[in-house]
Amino acid sequence: MSPSASVSPSASKSPSKSPSASASPSASSGGGTGCAVRYTKNDWGGGFAGDVTVTNTGSTAVNGWTLRWTFAGNQQVTQSWSTVLTQSGAAVTAVNAAWNGTLPAGASVNFGFLASYTGGNTNPSAFTLNGTACTLR
């Protein structure tokens, strides 16, 4: 019976660890949360409109999201909508707007931007949502 008693306290320690592990994924998009990104553009030579759809493919909601990618060329964002978008060199960071910060499991969010470029306008090859790599659609 003593071994059962020591198993029982161990079992009560597991649930206390589990909530802190599940609290982290919803904020960081790790664990039970995955993502997919659809990136399209309307290019007119020297400029383009980018359209990004992010889908939460995981089983938990994402509360507050940050999508990151790196341009392959010299694209420069000039305007964005439905996101707070910043750029440093080729690195781009898109953060949720005030009204679209919660992304339930299976749900998508869409935002867009205008950008200029010279030379080529290659699509980004990788995206991360709150640090988790996304699949490309």
PDB file of N, CA and C in Angstrom, residues 10-115:
ATOM      1  N   SER A  10       2.782  11.276  -6.783  1.00  0.00           N
ATOM      2  CA  SER A  10       3.387  11.509  -8.092  1.00  0.00           C
ATOM      3  C   SER A  10       2.331  11.883  -9.114  1.00  0.00           C
ATOM      4  N   ALA A  11       1.173  11.225  -9.022  1.00  0.00           N
ATOM      5  CA  ALA A  11       0.093  11.540  -9.956  1.00  0.00           C
ATOM      6  C   ALA A  11      -0.422  12.953  -9.726  1.00  0.00           C
ATOM      7  N   SER A  12      -0.466  13.415  -8.468  1.00  0.00           N
ATOM      8  CA  SER A  12      -0.945  14.772  -8.261  1.00  0.00           C
ATOM      9  C   SER A  12       0.089  15.796  -8.703  1.00  0.00           C
ATOM     10  N   LYS A  13       1.355  15.416  -8.773  1.00  0.00           N
ATOM     11  CA  LYS A  13       2.355  16.342  -9.306  1.00  0.00           C
ATOM     12  C   LYS A  13       2.212  16.489 -10.818  1.00  0.00           C
ATOM     13  N   SER A  14       1.848  15.429 -11.521  1.00  0.00           N
ATOM     14  CA  SER A  14       1.685  15.504 -12.972  1.00  0.00           C
ATOM     15  C   SER A  14       0.645  16.524 -13.393  1.00  0.00           C
ATOM     16  N   PRO A  15      -0.565  16.521 -12.777  1.00  0.00           N
ATOM     17  CA  PRO A  15      -1.535  17.540 -13.200  1.00  0.00           C
ATOM     18  C   PRO A  15      -1.041  18.964 -12.974  1.00  0.00           C
ATOM     19  N   SER A  16      -0.279  19.205 -11.910  1.00  0.00           N
ATOM     20  CA  SER A  16       0.196  20.567 -11.697  1.00  0.00           C
ATOM     21  C   SER A  16       1.208  20.973 -12.768  1.00  0.00           C
ATOM     22  N   LYS A  17       1.969  20.004 -13.296  1.00  0.00           N
ATOM     23  CA  LYS A  17       2.891  20.323 -14.372  1.00  0.00           C
ATOM     24  C   LYS A  17       2.155  20.504 -15.686  1.00  0.00           C
ATOM     25  N   SER A  18       1.117  19.741 -15.895  1.00  0.00           N
ATOM     26  CA  SER A  18       0.382  19.791 -17.153  1.00  0.00           C
ATOM     27  C   SER A  18      -0.229  21.164 -17.435  1.00  0.00           C
ATOM     28  N   PRO A  19      -0.914  21.821 -16.465  1.00  0.00           N
ATOM     29  CA  PRO A  19      -1.468  23.143 -16.781  1.00  0.00           C
ATOM     30  C   PRO A  19      -0.401  24.161 -17.157  1.00  0.00           C
ATOM     31  N   SER A  20       0.764  24.141 -16.497  1.00  0.00           N
ATOM     32  CA  SER A  20       1.759  25.126 -16.873  1.00  0.00           C
ATOM     33  C   SER A  20       2.308  24.828 -18.265  1.00  0.00           C
ATOM     34  N   ALA A  21       2.353  23.549 -18.651  1.00  0.00           N
ATOM     35  CA  ALA A  21       2.783  23.212 -20.005  1.00  0.00           C
ATOM     36  C   ALA A  21       1.743  23.645 -21.028  1.00  0.00           C
ATOM     37  N   SER A  22       0.455  23.531 -20.697  1.00  0.00           N
ATOM     38  CA  SER A  22      -0.570  23.931 -21.661  1.00  0.00           C
ATOM     39  C   SER A  22      -0.768  25.447 -21.676  1.00  0.00           C
ATOM     40  N   ALA A  23      -0.422  26.130 -20.606  1.00  0.00           N
ATOM     41  CA  ALA A  23      -0.509  27.586 -20.619  1.00  0.00           C
ATOM     42  C   ALA A  23       0.539  28.167 -21.563  1.00  0.00           C
ATOM     43  N   SER A  24       1.700  27.554 -21.589  1.00  0.00           N
ATOM     44  CA  SER A  24       2.759  28.024 -22.462  1.00  0.00           C
ATOM     45  C   SER A  24       2.436  27.883 -23.945  1.00  0.00           C
ATOM     46  N   PRO A  25       1.867  26.728 -24.401  1.00  0.00           N
ATOM     47  CA  PRO A  25       1.595  26.632 -25.821  1.00  0.00           C
ATOM     48  C   PRO A  25       0.640  27.676 -26.363  1.00  0.00           C
ATOM     49  N   SER A  26      -0.403  28.036 -25.627  1.00  0.00           N
ATOM     50  CA  SER A  26      -1.340  29.005 -26.178  1.00  0.00           C
ATOM     51  C   SER A  26      -0.685  30.369 -26.366  1.00  0.00           C
ATOM     52  N   ALA A  27       0.264  30.684 -25.529  1.00  0.00           N
ATOM     53  CA  ALA A  27       0.948  31.960 -25.684  1.00  0.00           C
ATOM     54  C   ALA A  27       2.074  31.885 -26.707  1.00  0.00           C
ATOM     55  N   SER A  28       2.706  30.711 -26.834  1.00  0.00           N
ATOM     56  CA  SER A  28       3.867  30.628 -27.702  1.00  0.00           C
ATOM     57  C   SER A  28       3.625  29.834 -28.966  1.00  0.00           C
ATOM     58  N   SER A  29       2.451  29.253 -29.129  1.00  0.00           N
ATOM     59  CA  SER A  29       2.106  28.461 -30.296  1.00  0.00           C
ATOM     60  C   SER A  29       2.961  27.220 -30.419  1.00  0.00           C
ATOM     61  N   GLY A  30       3.379  26.651 -29.306  1.00  0.00           N
ATOM     62  CA  GLY A  30       4.127  25.405 -29.322  1.00  0.00           C
ATOM     63  C   GLY A  30       3.224  24.268 -28.910  1.00  0.00           C
ATOM     64  N   GLY A  31       3.791  23.114 -28.669  1.00  0.00           N
ATOM     65  CA  GLY A  31       3.036  21.979 -28.164  1.00  0.00           C
ATOM     66  C   GLY A  31       1.907  21.573 -29.069  1.00  0.00           C
ATOM     67  N   GLY A  32       0.645  21.749 -28.620  1.00  0.00           N
ATOM     68  CA  GLY A  32      -0.520  21.303 -29.364  1.00  0.00           C
ATOM     69  C   GLY A  32      -0.958  22.249 -30.460  1.00  0.00           C
ATOM     70  N   THR A  33      -0.181  23.241 -30.778  1.00  0.00           N
ATOM     71  CA  THR A  33      -0.584  24.201 -31.794  1.00  0.00           C
ATOM     72  C   THR A  33       0.373  24.146 -32.974  1.00  0.00           C
ATOM     73  N   GLY A  34      -0.186  24.104 -34.162  1.00  0.00           N
ATOM     74  CA  GLY A  34       0.591  24.166 -35.389  1.00  0.00           C
ATOM     75  C   GLY A  34       0.029  25.276 -36.254  1.00  0.00           C
ATOM     76  N   CYS A  35       0.661  25.520 -37.378  1.00  0.00           N
ATOM     77  CA  CYS A  35       0.201  26.599 -38.231  1.00  0.00           C
ATOM     78  C   CYS A  35       0.501  26.304 -39.695  1.00  0.00           C
ATOM     79  N   ALA A  36      -0.273  26.947 -40.539  1.00  0.00           N
ATOM     80  CA  ALA A  36      -0.053  26.897 -41.982  1.00  0.00           C
ATOM     81  C   ALA A  36      -0.191  28.320 -42.510  1.00  0.00           C
ATOM     82  N   VAL A  37       0.607  28.654 -43.507  1.00  0.00           N
ATOM     83  CA  VAL A  37       0.592  30.001 -44.088  1.00  0.00           C
ATOM     84  C   VAL A  37       0.374  29.901 -45.589  1.00  0.00           C
ATOM     85  N   ARG A  38      -0.520  30.747 -46.062  1.00  0.00           N
ATOM     86  CA  ARG A  38      -0.715  30.924 -47.501  1.00  0.00           C
ATOM     87  C   ARG A  38      -0.275  32.342 -47.828  1.00  0.00           C
ATOM     88  N   TYR A  39       0.749  32.470 -48.675  1.00  0.00           N
ATOM     89  CA  TYR A  39       1.320  33.762 -49.054  1.00  0.00           C
ATOM     90  C   TYR A  39       1.127  33.930 -50.553  1.00  0.00           C
ATOM     91  N   THR A  40       0.434  34.982 -50.931  1.00  0.00           N
ATOM     92  CA  THR A  40       0.267  35.281 -52.355  1.00  0.00           C
ATOM     93  C   THR A  40       0.612  36.746 -52.575  1.00  0.00           C
ATOM     94  N   LYS A  41       0.883  37.078 -53.834  1.00  0.00           N
ATOM     95  CA  LYS A  41       1.189  38.476 -54.136  1.00  0.00           C
ATOM     96  C   LYS A  41       0.658  38.834 -55.511  1.00  0.00           C
ATOM     97  N   ASN A  42       0.341  40.103 -55.649  1.00  0.00           N
ATOM     98  CA  ASN A  42      -0.058  40.684 -56.920  1.00  0.00           C
ATOM     99  C   ASN A  42       1.057  41.641 -57.301  1.00  0.00           C
ATOM    100  N   ASP A  43       1.886  41.222 -58.234  1.00  0.00           N
ATOM    101  CA  ASP A  43       3.106  41.937 -58.592  1.00  0.00           C
ATOM    102  C   ASP A  43       2.863  42.796 -59.828  1.00  0.00           C
ATOM    103  N   TRP A  44       3.286  44.039 -59.786  1.00  0.00           N
ATOM    104  CA  TRP A  44       3.156  44.915 -60.957  1.00  0.00           C
ATOM    105  C   TRP A  44       4.515  45.457 -61.398  1.00  0.00           C
ATOM    106  N   GLY A  45       5.600  44.799 -61.031  1.00  0.00           N
ATOM    107  CA  GLY A  45       6.937  45.226 -61.453  1.00  0.00           C
ATOM    108  C   GLY A  45       7.404  46.429 -60.676  1.00  0.00           C
ATOM    109  N   GLY A  46       8.217  46.242 -59.685  1.00  0.00           N
ATOM    110  CA  GLY A  46       8.690  47.324 -58.822  1.00  0.00           C
ATOM    111  C   GLY A  46       7.852  47.496 -57.578  1.00  0.00           C
ATOM    112  N   GLY A  47       6.701  46.874 -57.543  1.00  0.00           N
ATOM    113  CA  GLY A  47       5.830  46.931 -56.380  1.00  0.00           C
ATOM    114  C   GLY A  47       4.895  45.744 -56.367  1.00  0.00           C
ATOM    115  N   PHE A  48       4.318  45.476 -55.215  1.00  0.00           N
ATOM    116  CA  PHE A  48       3.373  44.365 -55.115  1.00  0.00           C
ATOM    117  C   PHE A  48       2.514  44.500 -53.876  1.00  0.00           C
ATOM    118  N   ALA A  49       1.385  43.823 -53.922  1.00  0.00           N
ATOM    119  CA  ALA A  49       0.504  43.689 -52.761  1.00  0.00           C
ATOM    120  C   ALA A  49       0.644  42.259 -52.264  1.00  0.00           C
ATOM    121  N   GLY A  50       1.007  42.102 -51.013  1.00  0.00           N
ATOM    122  CA  GLY A  50       1.130  40.781 -50.402  1.00  0.00           C
ATOM    123  C   GLY A  50      -0.117  40.455 -49.609  1.00  0.00           C
ATOM    124  N   ASP A  51      -0.536  39.205 -49.675  1.00  0.00           N
ATOM    125  CA  ASP A  51      -1.710  38.728 -48.944  1.00  0.00           C
ATOM    126  C   ASP A  51      -1.292  37.488 -48.156  1.00  0.00           C
ATOM    127  N   VAL A  52      -1.511  37.500 -46.847  1.00  0.00           N
ATOM    128  CA  VAL A  52      -1.065  36.416 -45.980  1.00  0.00           C
ATOM    129  C   VAL A  52      -2.261  35.892 -45.184  1.00  0.00           C
ATOM    130  N   THR A  53      -2.454  34.585 -45.244  1.00  0.00           N
ATOM    131  CA  THR A  53      -3.466  33.926 -44.418  1.00  0.00           C
ATOM    132  C   THR A  53      -2.755  32.935 -43.509  1.00  0.00           C
ATOM    133  N   VAL A  54      -2.962  33.072 -42.213  1.00  0.00           N
ATOM    134  CA  VAL A  54      -2.372  32.188 -41.213  1.00  0.00           C
ATOM    135  C   VAL A  54      -3.490  31.344 -40.635  1.00  0.00           C
ATOM    136  N   THR A  55      -3.310  30.022 -40.624  1.00  0.00           N
ATOM    137  CA  THR A  55      -4.300  29.104 -40.066  1.00  0.00           C
ATOM    138  C   THR A  55      -3.696  28.385 -38.873  1.00  0.00           C
ATOM    139  N   ASN A  56      -4.445  28.363 -37.780  1.00  0.00           N
ATOM    140  CA  ASN A  56      -4.057  27.607 -36.593  1.00  0.00           C
ATOM    141  C   ASN A  56      -4.472  26.158 -36.833  1.00  0.00           C
ATOM    142  N   THR A  57      -3.523  25.285 -37.127  1.00  0.00           N
ATOM    143  CA  THR A  57      -3.821  23.880 -37.402  1.00  0.00           C
ATOM    144  C   THR A  57      -3.746  23.015 -36.153  1.00  0.00           C
ATOM    145  N   GLY A  58      -3.504  23.634 -35.022  1.00  0.00           N
ATOM    146  CA  GLY A  58      -3.394  22.893 -33.769  1.00  0.00           C
ATOM    147  C   GLY A  58      -4.723  22.733 -33.063  1.00  0.00           C
ATOM    148  N   SER A  59      -4.639  22.213 -31.853  1.00  0.00           N
ATOM    149  CA  SER A  59      -5.844  21.910 -31.075  1.00  0.00           C
ATOM    150  C   SER A  59      -6.119  22.931 -29.984  1.00  0.00           C
ATOM    151  N   THR A  60      -5.253  23.924 -29.819  1.00  0.00           N
ATOM    152  CA  THR A  60      -5.463  24.955 -28.805  1.00  0.00           C
ATOM    153  C   THR A  60      -5.453  26.338 -29.447  1.00  0.00           C
ATOM    154  N   ALA A  61      -6.150  27.258 -28.825  1.00  0.00           N
ATOM    155  CA  ALA A  61      -6.196  28.632 -29.335  1.00  0.00           C
ATOM    156  C   ALA A  61      -4.851  29.321 -29.136  1.00  0.00           C
ATOM    157  N   VAL A  62      -4.543  30.232 -30.026  1.00  0.00           N
ATOM    158  CA  VAL A  62      -3.367  31.096 -29.893  1.00  0.00           C
ATOM    159  C   VAL A  62      -3.892  32.452 -29.455  1.00  0.00           C
ATOM    160  N   ASN A  63      -3.435  32.911 -28.322  1.00  0.00           N
ATOM    161  CA  ASN A  63      -3.874  34.193 -27.783  1.00  0.00           C
ATOM    162  C   ASN A  63      -2.730  35.187 -27.897  1.00  0.00           C
ATOM    163  N   GLY A  64      -2.779  35.976 -28.965  1.00  0.00           N
ATOM    164  CA  GLY A  64      -1.696  36.902 -29.277  1.00  0.00           C
ATOM    165  C   GLY A  64      -0.730  36.204 -30.206  1.00  0.00           C
ATOM    166  N   TRP A  65      -0.630  36.693 -31.439  1.00  0.00           N
ATOM    167  CA  TRP A  65       0.229  36.013 -32.413  1.00  0.00           C
ATOM    168  C   TRP A  65       1.237  36.966 -33.029  1.00  0.00           C
ATOM    169  N   THR A  66       2.371  36.400 -33.393  1.00  0.00           N
ATOM    170  CA  THR A  66       3.429  37.096 -34.102  1.00  0.00           C
ATOM    171  C   THR A  66       3.914  36.181 -35.218  1.00  0.00           C
ATOM    172  N   LEU A  67       3.809  36.644 -36.446  1.00  0.00           N
ATOM    173  CA  LEU A  67       4.278  35.892 -37.597  1.00  0.00           C
ATOM    174  C   LEU A  67       5.555  36.540 -38.105  1.00  0.00           C
ATOM    175  N   ARG A  68       6.581  35.711 -38.348  1.00  0.00           N
ATOM    176  CA  ARG A  68       7.860  36.232 -38.835  1.00  0.00           C
ATOM    177  C   ARG A  68       8.267  35.526 -40.122  1.00  0.00           C
ATOM    178  N   TRP A  69       8.913  36.294 -41.004  1.00  0.00           N
ATOM    179  CA  TRP A  69       9.505  35.731 -42.206  1.00  0.00           C
ATOM    180  C   TRP A  69      10.630  36.645 -42.658  1.00  0.00           C
ATOM    181  N   THR A  70      11.409  36.147 -43.621  1.00  0.00           N
ATOM    182  CA  THR A  70      12.514  36.920 -44.171  1.00  0.00           C
ATOM    183  C   THR A  70      12.374  36.956 -45.685  1.00  0.00           C
ATOM    184  N   PHE A  71      12.423  38.136 -46.246  1.00  0.00           N
ATOM    185  CA  PHE A  71      12.398  38.270 -47.701  1.00  0.00           C
ATOM    186  C   PHE A  71      13.729  37.804 -48.270  1.00  0.00           C
ATOM    187  N   ALA A  72      13.682  37.210 -49.451  1.00  0.00           N
ATOM    188  CA  ALA A  72      14.898  36.730 -50.104  1.00  0.00           C
ATOM    189  C   ALA A  72      15.608  37.847 -50.871  1.00  0.00           C
ATOM    190  N   GLY A  73      14.873  38.883 -51.233  1.00  0.00           N
ATOM    191  CA  GLY A  73      15.459  39.986 -52.007  1.00  0.00           C
ATOM    192  C   GLY A  73      15.496  41.266 -51.201  1.00  0.00           C
ATOM    193  N   ASN A  74      15.283  42.369 -51.901  1.00  0.00           N
ATOM    194  CA  ASN A  74      15.326  43.679 -51.234  1.00  0.00           C
ATOM    195  C   ASN A  74      13.929  44.287 -51.105  1.00  0.00           C
ATOM    196  N   GLN A  75      12.918  43.466 -50.915  1.00  0.00           N
ATOM    197  CA  GLN A  75      11.553  43.963 -50.750  1.00  0.00           C
ATOM    198  C   GLN A  75      11.474  44.860 -49.511  1.00  0.00           C
ATOM    199  N   GLN A  76      10.701  45.934 -49.653  1.00  0.00           N
ATOM    200  CA  GLN A  76      10.548  46.898 -48.560  1.00  0.00           C
ATOM    201  C   GLN A  76       9.077  47.203 -48.363  1.00  0.00           C
ATOM    202  N   VAL A  77       8.525  46.821 -47.216  1.00  0.00           N
ATOM    203  CA  VAL A  77       7.115  47.059 -46.918  1.00  0.00           C
ATOM    204  C   VAL A  77       6.883  48.549 -46.731  1.00  0.00           C
ATOM    205  N   THR A  78       5.806  49.064 -47.350  1.00  0.00           N
ATOM    206  CA  THR A  78       5.481  50.486 -47.244  1.00  0.00           C
ATOM    207  C   THR A  78       4.170  50.734 -46.502  1.00  0.00           C
ATOM    208  N   GLN A  79       3.302  49.736 -46.434  1.00  0.00           N
ATOM    209  CA  GLN A  79       1.992  49.898 -45.791  1.00  0.00           C
ATOM    210  C   GLN A  79       1.450  48.515 -45.456  1.00  0.00           C
ATOM    211  N   SER A  80       0.633  48.411 -44.394  1.00  0.00           N
ATOM    212  CA  SER A  80       0.000  47.134 -44.047  1.00  0.00           C
ATOM    213  C   SER A  80      -1.389  47.381 -43.472  1.00  0.00           C
ATOM    214  N   TRP A  81      -2.200  46.327 -43.455  1.00  0.00           N
ATOM    215  CA  TRP A  81      -3.534  46.400 -42.860  1.00  0.00           C
ATOM    216  C   TRP A  81      -3.839  45.094 -42.143  1.00  0.00           C
ATOM    217  N   SER A  82      -4.656  45.202 -41.114  1.00  0.00           N
ATOM    218  CA  SER A  82      -5.076  44.095 -40.247  1.00  0.00           C
ATOM    219  C   SER A  82      -3.906  43.450 -39.511  1.00  0.00           C
ATOM    220  N   THR A  83      -2.822  44.170 -39.353  1.00  0.00           N
ATOM    221  CA  THR A  83      -1.653  43.732 -38.596  1.00  0.00           C
ATOM    222  C   THR A  83      -0.813  44.948 -38.249  1.00  0.00           C
ATOM    223  N   VAL A  84       0.079  44.781 -37.306  1.00  0.00           N
ATOM    224  CA  VAL A  84       1.104  45.779 -37.023  1.00  0.00           C
ATOM    225  C   VAL A  84       2.389  45.180 -37.578  1.00  0.00           C
ATOM    226  N   LEU A  85       2.857  45.699 -38.687  1.00  0.00           N
ATOM    227  CA  LEU A  85       3.971  45.104 -39.415  1.00  0.00           C
ATOM    228  C   LEU A  85       5.206  45.988 -39.319  1.00  0.00           C
ATOM    229  N   THR A  86       6.326  45.381 -38.975  1.00  0.00           N
ATOM    230  CA  THR A  86       7.601  46.087 -38.924  1.00  0.00           C
ATOM    231  C   THR A  86       8.622  45.295 -39.739  1.00  0.00           C
ATOM    232  N   GLN A  87       9.650  45.996 -40.185  1.00  0.00           N
ATOM    233  CA  GLN A  87      10.684  45.357 -40.980  1.00  0.00           C
ATOM    234  C   GLN A  87      12.038  45.893 -40.565  1.00  0.00           C
ATOM    235  N   SER A  88      13.003  44.989 -40.438  1.00  0.00           N
ATOM    236  CA  SER A  88      14.385  45.351 -40.151  1.00  0.00           C
ATOM    237  C   SER A  88      15.252  44.593 -41.140  1.00  0.00           C
ATOM    238  N   GLY A  89      15.783  45.309 -42.132  1.00  0.00           N
ATOM    239  CA  GLY A  89      16.494  44.639 -43.215  1.00  0.00           C
ATOM    240  C   GLY A  89      15.504  43.771 -43.984  1.00  0.00           C
ATOM    241  N   ALA A  90      15.833  42.499 -44.152  1.00  0.00           N
ATOM    242  CA  ALA A  90      14.936  41.570 -44.848  1.00  0.00           C
ATOM    243  C   ALA A  90      13.951  40.886 -43.903  1.00  0.00           C
ATOM    244  N   ALA A  91      14.163  41.018 -42.591  1.00  0.00           N
ATOM    245  CA  ALA A  91      13.322  40.351 -41.594  1.00  0.00           C
ATOM    246  C   ALA A  91      12.031  41.129 -41.354  1.00  0.00           C
ATOM    247  N   VAL A  92      10.899  40.431 -41.437  1.00  0.00           N
ATOM    248  CA  VAL A  92       9.587  41.049 -41.268  1.00  0.00           C
ATOM    249  C   VAL A  92       8.888  40.421 -40.072  1.00  0.00           C
ATOM    250  N   THR A  93       8.232  41.267 -39.277  1.00  0.00           N
ATOM    251  CA  THR A  93       7.463  40.807 -38.123  1.00  0.00           C
ATOM    252  C   THR A  93       6.062  41.388 -38.227  1.00  0.00           C
ATOM    253  N   ALA A  94       5.070  40.506 -38.225  1.00  0.00           N
ATOM    254  CA  ALA A  94       3.662  40.911 -38.247  1.00  0.00           C
ATOM    255  C   ALA A  94       3.031  40.480 -36.933  1.00  0.00           C
ATOM    256  N   VAL A  95       2.462  41.436 -36.203  1.00  0.00           N
ATOM    257  CA  VAL A  95       1.829  41.184 -34.916  1.00  0.00           C
ATOM    258  C   VAL A  95       0.337  41.439 -35.069  1.00  0.00           C
ATOM    259  N   ASN A  96      -0.460  40.666 -34.339  1.00  0.00           N
ATOM    260  CA  ASN A  96      -1.906  40.822 -34.435  1.00  0.00           C
ATOM    261  C   ASN A  96      -2.347  42.256 -34.170  1.00  0.00           C
ATOM    262  N   ALA A  97      -3.428  42.641 -34.828  1.00  0.00           N
ATOM    263  CA  ALA A  97      -4.087  43.921 -34.537  1.00  0.00           C
ATOM    264  C   ALA A  97      -4.917  43.729 -33.268  1.00  0.00           C
ATOM    265  N   ALA A  98      -5.453  44.812 -32.750  1.00  0.00           N
ATOM    266  CA  ALA A  98      -6.220  44.740 -31.501  1.00  0.00           C
ATOM    267  C   ALA A  98      -7.432  43.823 -31.613  1.00  0.00           C
ATOM    268  N   TRP A  99      -8.025  43.720 -32.784  1.00  0.00           N
ATOM    269  CA  TRP A  99      -9.268  42.967 -32.943  1.00  0.00           C
ATOM    270  C   TRP A  99      -9.083  41.523 -33.421  1.00  0.00           C
ATOM    271  N   ASN A 100      -7.868  41.090 -33.780  1.00  0.00           N
ATOM    272  CA  ASN A 100      -7.708  39.737 -34.305  1.00  0.00           C
ATOM    273  C   ASN A 100      -6.610  38.948 -33.593  1.00  0.00           C
ATOM    274  N   GLY A 101      -6.435  39.196 -32.315  1.00  0.00           N
ATOM    275  CA  GLY A 101      -5.364  38.558 -31.557  1.00  0.00           C
ATOM    276  C   GLY A 101      -5.624  37.138 -31.126  1.00  0.00           C
ATOM    277  N   THR A 102      -6.872  36.724 -31.062  1.00  0.00           N
ATOM    278  CA  THR A 102      -7.188  35.352 -30.684  1.00  0.00           C
ATOM    279  C   THR A 102      -7.438  34.543 -31.940  1.00  0.00           C
ATOM    280  N   LEU A 103      -6.721  33.439 -32.052  1.00  0.00           N
ATOM    281  CA  LEU A 103      -6.828  32.558 -33.204  1.00  0.00           C
ATOM    282  C   LEU A 103      -7.218  31.173 -32.706  1.00  0.00           C
ATOM    283  N   PRO A 104      -8.529  30.875 -32.665  1.00  0.00           N
ATOM    284  CA  PRO A 104      -8.978  29.570 -32.166  1.00  0.00           C
ATOM    285  C   PRO A 104      -8.436  28.415 -33.009  1.00  0.00           C
ATOM    286  N   ALA A 105      -8.453  27.228 -32.461  1.00  0.00           N
ATOM    287  CA  ALA A 105      -8.031  26.035 -33.194  1.00  0.00           C
ATOM    288  C   ALA A 105      -8.853  25.924 -34.476  1.00  0.00           C
ATOM    289  N   GLY A 106      -8.177  25.722 -35.599  1.00  0.00           N
ATOM    290  CA  GLY A 106      -8.845  25.580 -36.891  1.00  0.00           C
ATOM    291  C   GLY A 106      -9.192  26.883 -37.576  1.00  0.00           C
ATOM    292  N   ALA A 107      -9.002  28.000 -36.912  1.00  0.00           N
ATOM    293  CA  ALA A 107      -9.374  29.307 -37.477  1.00  0.00           C
ATOM    294  C   ALA A 107      -8.207  29.924 -38.245  1.00  0.00           C
ATOM    295  N   SER A 108      -8.543  30.912 -39.074  1.00  0.00           N
ATOM    296  CA  SER A 108      -7.545  31.630 -39.865  1.00  0.00           C
ATOM    297  C   SER A 108      -7.659  33.126 -39.638  1.00  0.00           C
ATOM    298  N   VAL A 109      -6.568  33.815 -39.895  1.00  0.00           N
ATOM    299  CA  VAL A 109      -6.546  35.271 -39.880  1.00  0.00           C
ATOM    300  C   VAL A 109      -5.846  35.714 -41.167  1.00  0.00           C
ATOM    301  N   ASN A 110      -6.305  36.830 -41.716  1.00  0.00           N
ATOM    302  CA  ASN A 110      -5.767  37.320 -42.972  1.00  0.00           C
ATOM    303  C   ASN A 110      -5.321  38.759 -42.806  1.00  0.00           C
ATOM    304  N   PHE A 111      -4.182  39.100 -43.408  1.00  0.00           N
ATOM    305  CA  PHE A 111      -3.730  40.487 -43.435  1.00  0.00           C
ATOM    306  C   PHE A 111      -2.982  40.723 -44.741  1.00  0.00           C
ATOM    307  N   GLY A 112      -2.718  41.985 -45.007  1.00  0.00           N
ATOM    308  CA  GLY A 112      -2.051  42.320 -46.254  1.00  0.00           C
ATOM    309  C   GLY A 112      -1.087  43.462 -46.089  1.00  0.00           C
ATOM    310  N   PHE A 113      -0.320  43.692 -47.162  1.00  0.00           N
ATOM    311  CA  PHE A 113       0.645  44.784 -47.145  1.00  0.00           C
ATOM    312  C   PHE A 113       1.004  45.177 -48.571  1.00  0.00           C
ATOM    313  N   LEU A 114       1.532  46.370 -48.710  1.00  0.00           N
ATOM    314  CA  LEU A 114       2.105  46.855 -49.959  1.00  0.00           C
ATOM    315  C   LEU A 114       3.611  46.945 -49.771  1.00  0.00           C
ATOM    316  N   ALA A 115       4.347  46.656 -50.830  1.00  0.00           N
ATOM    317  CA  ALA A 115       5.806  46.703 -50.747  1.00  0.00           C
ATOM    318  C   ALA A 115       6.392  47.081 -52.101  1.00  0.00           C
TER     319      ALA A 115
END
